[in-house]
Amino acid sequence: MGVAASALPMVFLAVFFVWPVANLIWRGLGDDISRLGEVLTGERFLRVIWFTLWQACASTALTAVIAAPLTWAIANRRFTGRRVARVLVTVPFVLPTVVVGGAFIAVMDRFGLNDGSLRLRHTVWAILIAHVFFNVAVVVRTVGGFWSQLDREQELAAQTLGATPWQAFREVTIPRLAPSVWSSLSIVFLFTFTSFAVVLLLGGPRRSTIETEIYRWAVTRGDISTAAALSVVQIAAVVALVALNQWLQGGVAATSSLLGDRAIAAKGRRQRVAVAAAVGGTGLFLAVPVVVLIERSLRLGGNLTFENYLSLGDRVRLLPVSALDAVANSLLFGLAAAGIALVIGGMGAIAVVHGTGAIRHMLSVGLLLPLGTSAVTLGFGVLITLDKGWLDLRSSWWIIPITQGLIGIPFVVRAVVPVMRAIDPSMREAAAVLGASPRQVRREIDLRIGTRALVTGVGFAFAISLGEFGATSFVGRSPDQLTVPLAIERLLGTPGDLLRGQAMALSVILMVVTAAVVLVGDRVHPGDGGVL
Amino acid sequence: MKNLFRLFAIICALVVFTVSCASSDESPSVVAADDAPPLEVTDNDNCPTLTLATHDSFFVSDGVFDTFTADTCIKVKQVAAGDAGQMVSAAALTVDNPTADVMFGIDNTFLQRGLDAELFQPYQSELLSTVPEALQLDPEYRVTPIDYGDVCANYWIDALPGAAPSTLDDLIDPTNANQFVTQNPETSSPGFAFLLATIARYGDGWPDYWQALVDNGVSITAGWEDAYYGEFIAGGGDRSIVMSYASSPPAEVIFADPPIDAPPTGVLFDSCFRQIEFAGVLAGTENPIAAGQLIDFMLGTTFQQDIPLNMFVYPANSDAQLPETFENFGALADEPLTMTPAEIEANREAWTEQWVEIVLS
């Protein structure tokens, strides 16, 4: 079964990722490999590589810390607005960086954080905070989903045997959560490792990462050799770190009894306060920029009005199609990308869990790689590789969801694998002993337990597609294929209050649409008995 | 597990459905093209379709190319992929197997790279006689000028600490300390144009000018948006002078709500660098004659008069009429700063490296 399931993901990855990227690197370094040596020894390059690594590590650690309280609350306690909170954390994911950057700066201005020693703008802190803002959802939804399904018997047993709640948490819960935590943090790491617009817009002109350097060399300077050398470094670093992550994870794989939602109602004043603090703290952090954005979308010429929204129905000047058509386009691409991520990511997850030896490891690392690879490398690679016969996808509609799907697949794999690995074989056996048919066992156990993770992953793939602006910008698009992020970018590219207001309104619509789709997705739980 | 496969099957069906939706989305536009006015050329089957590669900022009014299709029976498919730098770099990578027949939007700062990569084949349009000599940068006619504009500092009239700046030297005057925001030349095309403007003006003395700008508190952003909407007064920032375009004031009027009579911004004409955008027939096209016809069309008055209000630049064809807002509030520098494409390409790396040393270290 693992072998069968691995075929399609292997072919997909080989054709749409490995081949284009390898081809571009060959084009850049095939004649002259010496550039790679220069990159690895040049002082400026080494500084860039070092900064890329440490800001990604710091962003990931900070994300874990900020996300932890909300993850705990959502996984363990039932409270009013729990489902909504689970959905709303996804919203930052799709917001264009230009818009979020502007909102952040406005917030900083309002609290006087842009001057003197408190200056946040153009510091590394601005990068880290923005990365946390964008990525909290990955931890909250992936780990929170896993945790809420974890049975509490082992903790209770430990406490019965005399452990304090903290000891039980540290000795029993954390090791069981580890696979899911590692999974989600590896995604966050790769996401921040290759972050582009956040570094440019918030980090200021003095900071560059491998990703921004690849763009600078390949696009601004037209030097493909140096860009290819940097890509090699980037991919090698990602492979090394992912392998290290797998190795660390290997030691902690443990089966647990995963069930439906096990959260319990918050009882007593102390617990309610704890939940409120956990939700309110992280929530406030995520909400402030969003509130600023909403306020901006309602402002026109000093007044509060819905004018910016109303005018979106008409064809906006400077956009080839109406803003609503752009929303429809984005939804269409998002659906296709999510479909690809579901099929390839789902099969990939099965192959990683049930597959054997080399194939399993290759897929486990390989399916993560697109997330850690420069959009320039992939975009240009596709241009020079998928250019013949029926594979000439360079100006085809399809290349957009395929590229976005590649980036969404890791989210599916990383959400599903820990859950499937954790299914205790004895649960299946017990169900069979109690008289369940093999079909019932699969439906009641595998599907019921795995679906939530699958839905979480696919939801991210969809959200990524809605907000994606990197690799797809290299793909030729006809004007009527305008997507929402492109429309926002274009509206913000010309002076005028009207255009700016419409860009803000469009960003809010993007948020609302995302939230609505994720909300619907969260409710699709076959046999899940309506929990969460 | 079978259930998971069933789920996949459902999603596969969904994807197929999505695709069929997409293709049915496409068909109306094909029909629309057929609905165009009757073609003069009856030989329909031989009507070629040209692909026009552009940057993301390319935009024309609905149906502008329909006139062209009606006159010549040639259809035009627009494809945009990234900014001008992405477009030129991508074309250089695919020069043996181009994705398009004609490229629009390569400007004088990237032109030499395109010429060096042998992207274009010559085409000499008869309409070049309407184009000022100063815009015609390639004597071999590999590219044809289509539009031009000036990249200039703008100031917010009501927020200046002193008199309106009128020269580049005013930007280093202590009166305007901490007032000026421009863009990183490595990541922004107006930022690069301003660096070229200072080099064109001060020659070897440009590093001193930039040192003076740094001492006077210049702010650097990654791109135009975060300068204009982030730090400039227009977006709620506190700086009164920003690197933008000579056509930004008319845009402020056209896209104001409620309407305003005059722009809130003015242009520092002494800082202007001229940017010229070209179109060229891509080498390797199967339809060189049709591609030449498209160049002619883009230089004709129908297309040229559509340019200003969509792309906020000026038509290259001097016979083209300008819209009223441009006549009233738009202006071009009388003597913009310029530099040859060859000089720009030869020094780009050295200059930007030196700029980084001075400004960012």
Short mmCIF file of N, CA and C in Angstrom, two decimals, chain A residues 390-452:
data_model
loop_
_atom_site.label_atom_id
_atom_site.label_comp_id
_atom_site.label_asym_id
_atom_site.label_seq_id
_atom_site.Cartn_x
_atom_site.Cartn_y
_atom_site.Cartn_z
N TRP A 390 3.43 18.67 -24.72
CA TRP A 390 2.26 18.76 -23.83
C TRP A 390 2.67 19.23 -22.44
N LEU A 391 3.97 19.18 -22.15
CA LEU A 391 4.42 19.65 -20.85
C LEU A 391 4.72 21.15 -20.86
N ASP A 392 4.46 21.82 -21.99
CA ASP A 392 4.71 23.26 -22.04
C ASP A 392 3.63 23.98 -21.22
N LEU A 393 3.93 24.09 -19.93
CA LEU A 393 2.95 24.65 -19.01
C LEU A 393 3.25 26.12 -18.70
N ARG A 394 4.19 26.71 -19.44
CA ARG A 394 4.69 28.02 -19.03
C ARG A 394 3.62 29.10 -19.00
N SER A 395 2.70 29.03 -19.94
CA SER A 395 1.66 30.04 -19.84
C SER A 395 0.30 29.38 -19.69
N SER A 396 0.32 28.15 -19.14
CA SER A 396 -0.93 27.45 -18.92
C SER A 396 -1.52 27.83 -17.57
N TRP A 397 -2.81 27.85 -17.51
CA TRP A 397 -3.57 28.09 -16.29
C TRP A 397 -3.12 27.17 -15.17
N TRP A 398 -2.74 25.94 -15.57
CA TRP A 398 -2.50 24.88 -14.59
C TRP A 398 -1.29 25.08 -13.71
N ILE A 399 -0.31 25.80 -14.26
CA ILE A 399 0.96 25.89 -13.54
C ILE A 399 0.76 26.67 -12.23
N ILE A 400 -0.24 27.52 -12.18
CA ILE A 400 -0.46 28.31 -10.96
C ILE A 400 -0.89 27.42 -9.79
N PRO A 401 -2.01 26.66 -9.92
CA PRO A 401 -2.34 25.77 -8.80
C PRO A 401 -1.30 24.68 -8.54
N ILE A 402 -0.58 24.25 -9.58
CA ILE A 402 0.44 23.23 -9.36
C ILE A 402 1.54 23.79 -8.46
N THR A 403 1.99 25.01 -8.80
CA THR A 403 3.04 25.62 -7.99
C THR A 403 2.56 25.88 -6.57
N GLN A 404 1.34 26.39 -6.45
CA GLN A 404 0.81 26.65 -5.12
C GLN A 404 0.58 25.34 -4.38
N GLY A 405 0.15 24.31 -5.10
CA GLY A 405 -0.07 23.00 -4.49
C GLY A 405 1.21 22.44 -3.90
N LEU A 406 2.32 22.63 -4.65
CA LEU A 406 3.63 22.16 -4.16
C LEU A 406 3.92 22.74 -2.78
N ILE A 407 3.57 24.01 -2.59
CA ILE A 407 3.86 24.66 -1.32
C ILE A 407 2.85 24.23 -0.26
N GLY A 408 1.66 23.82 -0.69
CA GLY A 408 0.63 23.40 0.26
C GLY A 408 0.79 21.96 0.72
N ILE A 409 1.42 21.12 -0.14
CA ILE A 409 1.56 19.69 0.18
C ILE A 409 2.22 19.45 1.54
N PRO A 410 3.33 20.16 1.86
CA PRO A 410 3.97 19.90 3.15
C PRO A 410 3.02 20.08 4.34
N PHE A 411 2.10 21.03 4.23
CA PHE A 411 1.17 21.25 5.33
C PHE A 411 0.29 20.04 5.54
N VAL A 412 -0.15 19.43 4.43
CA VAL A 412 -0.99 18.24 4.54
C VAL A 412 -0.19 17.09 5.15
N VAL A 413 1.01 16.85 4.59
CA VAL A 413 1.83 15.73 5.06
C VAL A 413 2.14 15.88 6.54
N ARG A 414 2.57 17.10 6.90
CA ARG A 414 3.00 17.31 8.28
C ARG A 414 1.85 17.29 9.27
N ALA A 415 0.64 17.55 8.81
CA ALA A 415 -0.49 17.47 9.73
C ALA A 415 -0.94 16.02 9.90
N VAL A 416 -0.90 15.27 8.79
CA VAL A 416 -1.51 13.94 8.80
C VAL A 416 -0.57 12.88 9.38
N VAL A 417 0.72 12.98 9.03
CA VAL A 417 1.65 11.91 9.42
C VAL A 417 1.68 11.65 10.94
N PRO A 418 1.85 12.69 11.75
CA PRO A 418 1.91 12.40 13.19
C PRO A 418 0.64 11.72 13.69
N VAL A 419 -0.50 12.11 13.16
CA VAL A 419 -1.78 11.54 13.59
C VAL A 419 -1.85 10.07 13.19
N MET A 420 -1.50 9.78 11.93
CA MET A 420 -1.60 8.40 11.48
C MET A 420 -0.59 7.51 12.19
N ARG A 421 0.59 8.07 12.44
CA ARG A 421 1.61 7.30 13.16
C ARG A 421 1.14 6.97 14.58
N ALA A 422 0.37 7.90 15.13
CA ALA A 422 0.02 7.75 16.54
C ALA A 422 -1.14 6.78 16.78
N ILE A 423 -1.82 6.39 15.69
CA ILE A 423 -2.95 5.49 15.90
C ILE A 423 -2.44 4.16 16.47
N ASP A 424 -2.93 3.85 17.61
CA ASP A 424 -2.48 2.67 18.32
C ASP A 424 -3.08 1.42 17.67
N PRO A 425 -2.22 0.50 17.20
CA PRO A 425 -2.77 -0.70 16.53
C PRO A 425 -3.75 -1.46 17.43
N SER A 426 -3.54 -1.34 18.75
CA SER A 426 -4.41 -2.10 19.64
C SER A 426 -5.85 -1.56 19.59
N MET A 427 -5.97 -0.27 19.18
CA MET A 427 -7.33 0.27 19.05
C MET A 427 -8.11 -0.46 17.97
N ARG A 428 -7.39 -0.68 16.83
CA ARG A 428 -8.05 -1.40 15.73
C ARG A 428 -8.41 -2.82 16.18
N GLU A 429 -7.45 -3.44 16.86
CA GLU A 429 -7.68 -4.82 17.31
C GLU A 429 -8.86 -4.88 18.28
N ALA A 430 -8.87 -3.90 19.20
CA ALA A 430 -9.95 -3.89 20.18
C ALA A 430 -11.31 -3.74 19.49
N ALA A 431 -11.33 -2.85 18.49
CA ALA A 431 -12.60 -2.65 17.77
C ALA A 431 -13.03 -3.93 17.09
N ALA A 432 -12.04 -4.64 16.51
CA ALA A 432 -12.36 -5.88 15.82
C ALA A 432 -12.88 -6.92 16.81
N VAL A 433 -12.23 -7.00 17.97
CA VAL A 433 -12.66 -7.95 18.99
C VAL A 433 -14.10 -7.66 19.41
N LEU A 434 -14.43 -6.37 19.49
CA LEU A 434 -15.77 -5.99 19.91
C LEU A 434 -16.80 -6.18 18.80
N GLY A 435 -16.36 -6.72 17.64
CA GLY A 435 -17.32 -7.08 16.61
C GLY A 435 -17.40 -6.16 15.43
N ALA A 436 -16.52 -5.17 15.35
CA ALA A 436 -16.56 -4.28 14.19
C ALA A 436 -15.99 -4.98 12.98
N SER A 437 -16.62 -4.77 11.82
CA SER A 437 -16.07 -5.32 10.59
C SER A 437 -14.83 -4.52 10.23
N PRO A 438 -13.93 -5.11 9.40
CA PRO A 438 -12.74 -4.36 9.02
C PRO A 438 -13.09 -2.99 8.44
N ARG A 439 -14.20 -2.94 7.68
CA ARG A 439 -14.62 -1.67 7.08
C ARG A 439 -14.99 -0.66 8.16
N GLN A 440 -15.73 -1.17 9.13
CA GLN A 440 -16.13 -0.27 10.22
C GLN A 440 -14.91 0.24 10.97
N VAL A 441 -13.93 -0.66 11.13
CA VAL A 441 -12.72 -0.26 11.84
C VAL A 441 -12.07 0.90 11.12
N ARG A 442 -11.92 0.73 9.77
CA ARG A 442 -11.27 1.79 9.01
C ARG A 442 -12.07 3.09 9.09
N ARG A 443 -13.39 2.95 8.97
CA ARG A 443 -14.20 4.16 8.94
C ARG A 443 -14.19 4.85 10.31
N GLU A 444 -14.37 4.02 11.34
CA GLU A 444 -14.52 4.61 12.67
C GLU A 444 -13.19 5.07 13.26
N ILE A 445 -12.14 4.42 12.89
CA ILE A 445 -10.87 4.78 13.52
C ILE A 445 -9.98 5.61 12.60
N ASP A 446 -9.55 5.00 11.48
CA ASP A 446 -8.59 5.73 10.63
C ASP A 446 -9.17 7.02 10.09
N LEU A 447 -10.34 6.90 9.48
CA LEU A 447 -10.90 8.08 8.83
C LEU A 447 -11.29 9.13 9.86
N ARG A 448 -11.95 8.64 10.90
CA ARG A 448 -12.44 9.57 11.90
C ARG A 448 -11.29 10.35 12.55
N ILE A 449 -10.22 9.63 12.80
CA ILE A 449 -9.11 10.28 13.49
C ILE A 449 -8.25 11.07 12.51
N GLY A 450 -8.07 10.54 11.29
CA GLY A 450 -7.18 11.20 10.34
C GLY A 450 -7.80 12.39 9.64
N THR A 451 -9.14 12.41 9.56
CA THR A 451 -9.76 13.45 8.75
C THR A 451 -9.49 14.85 9.26
N ARG A 452 -9.54 15.02 10.57
CA ARG A 452 -9.35 16.37 11.07
C ARG A 452 -7.99 16.92 10.66
#
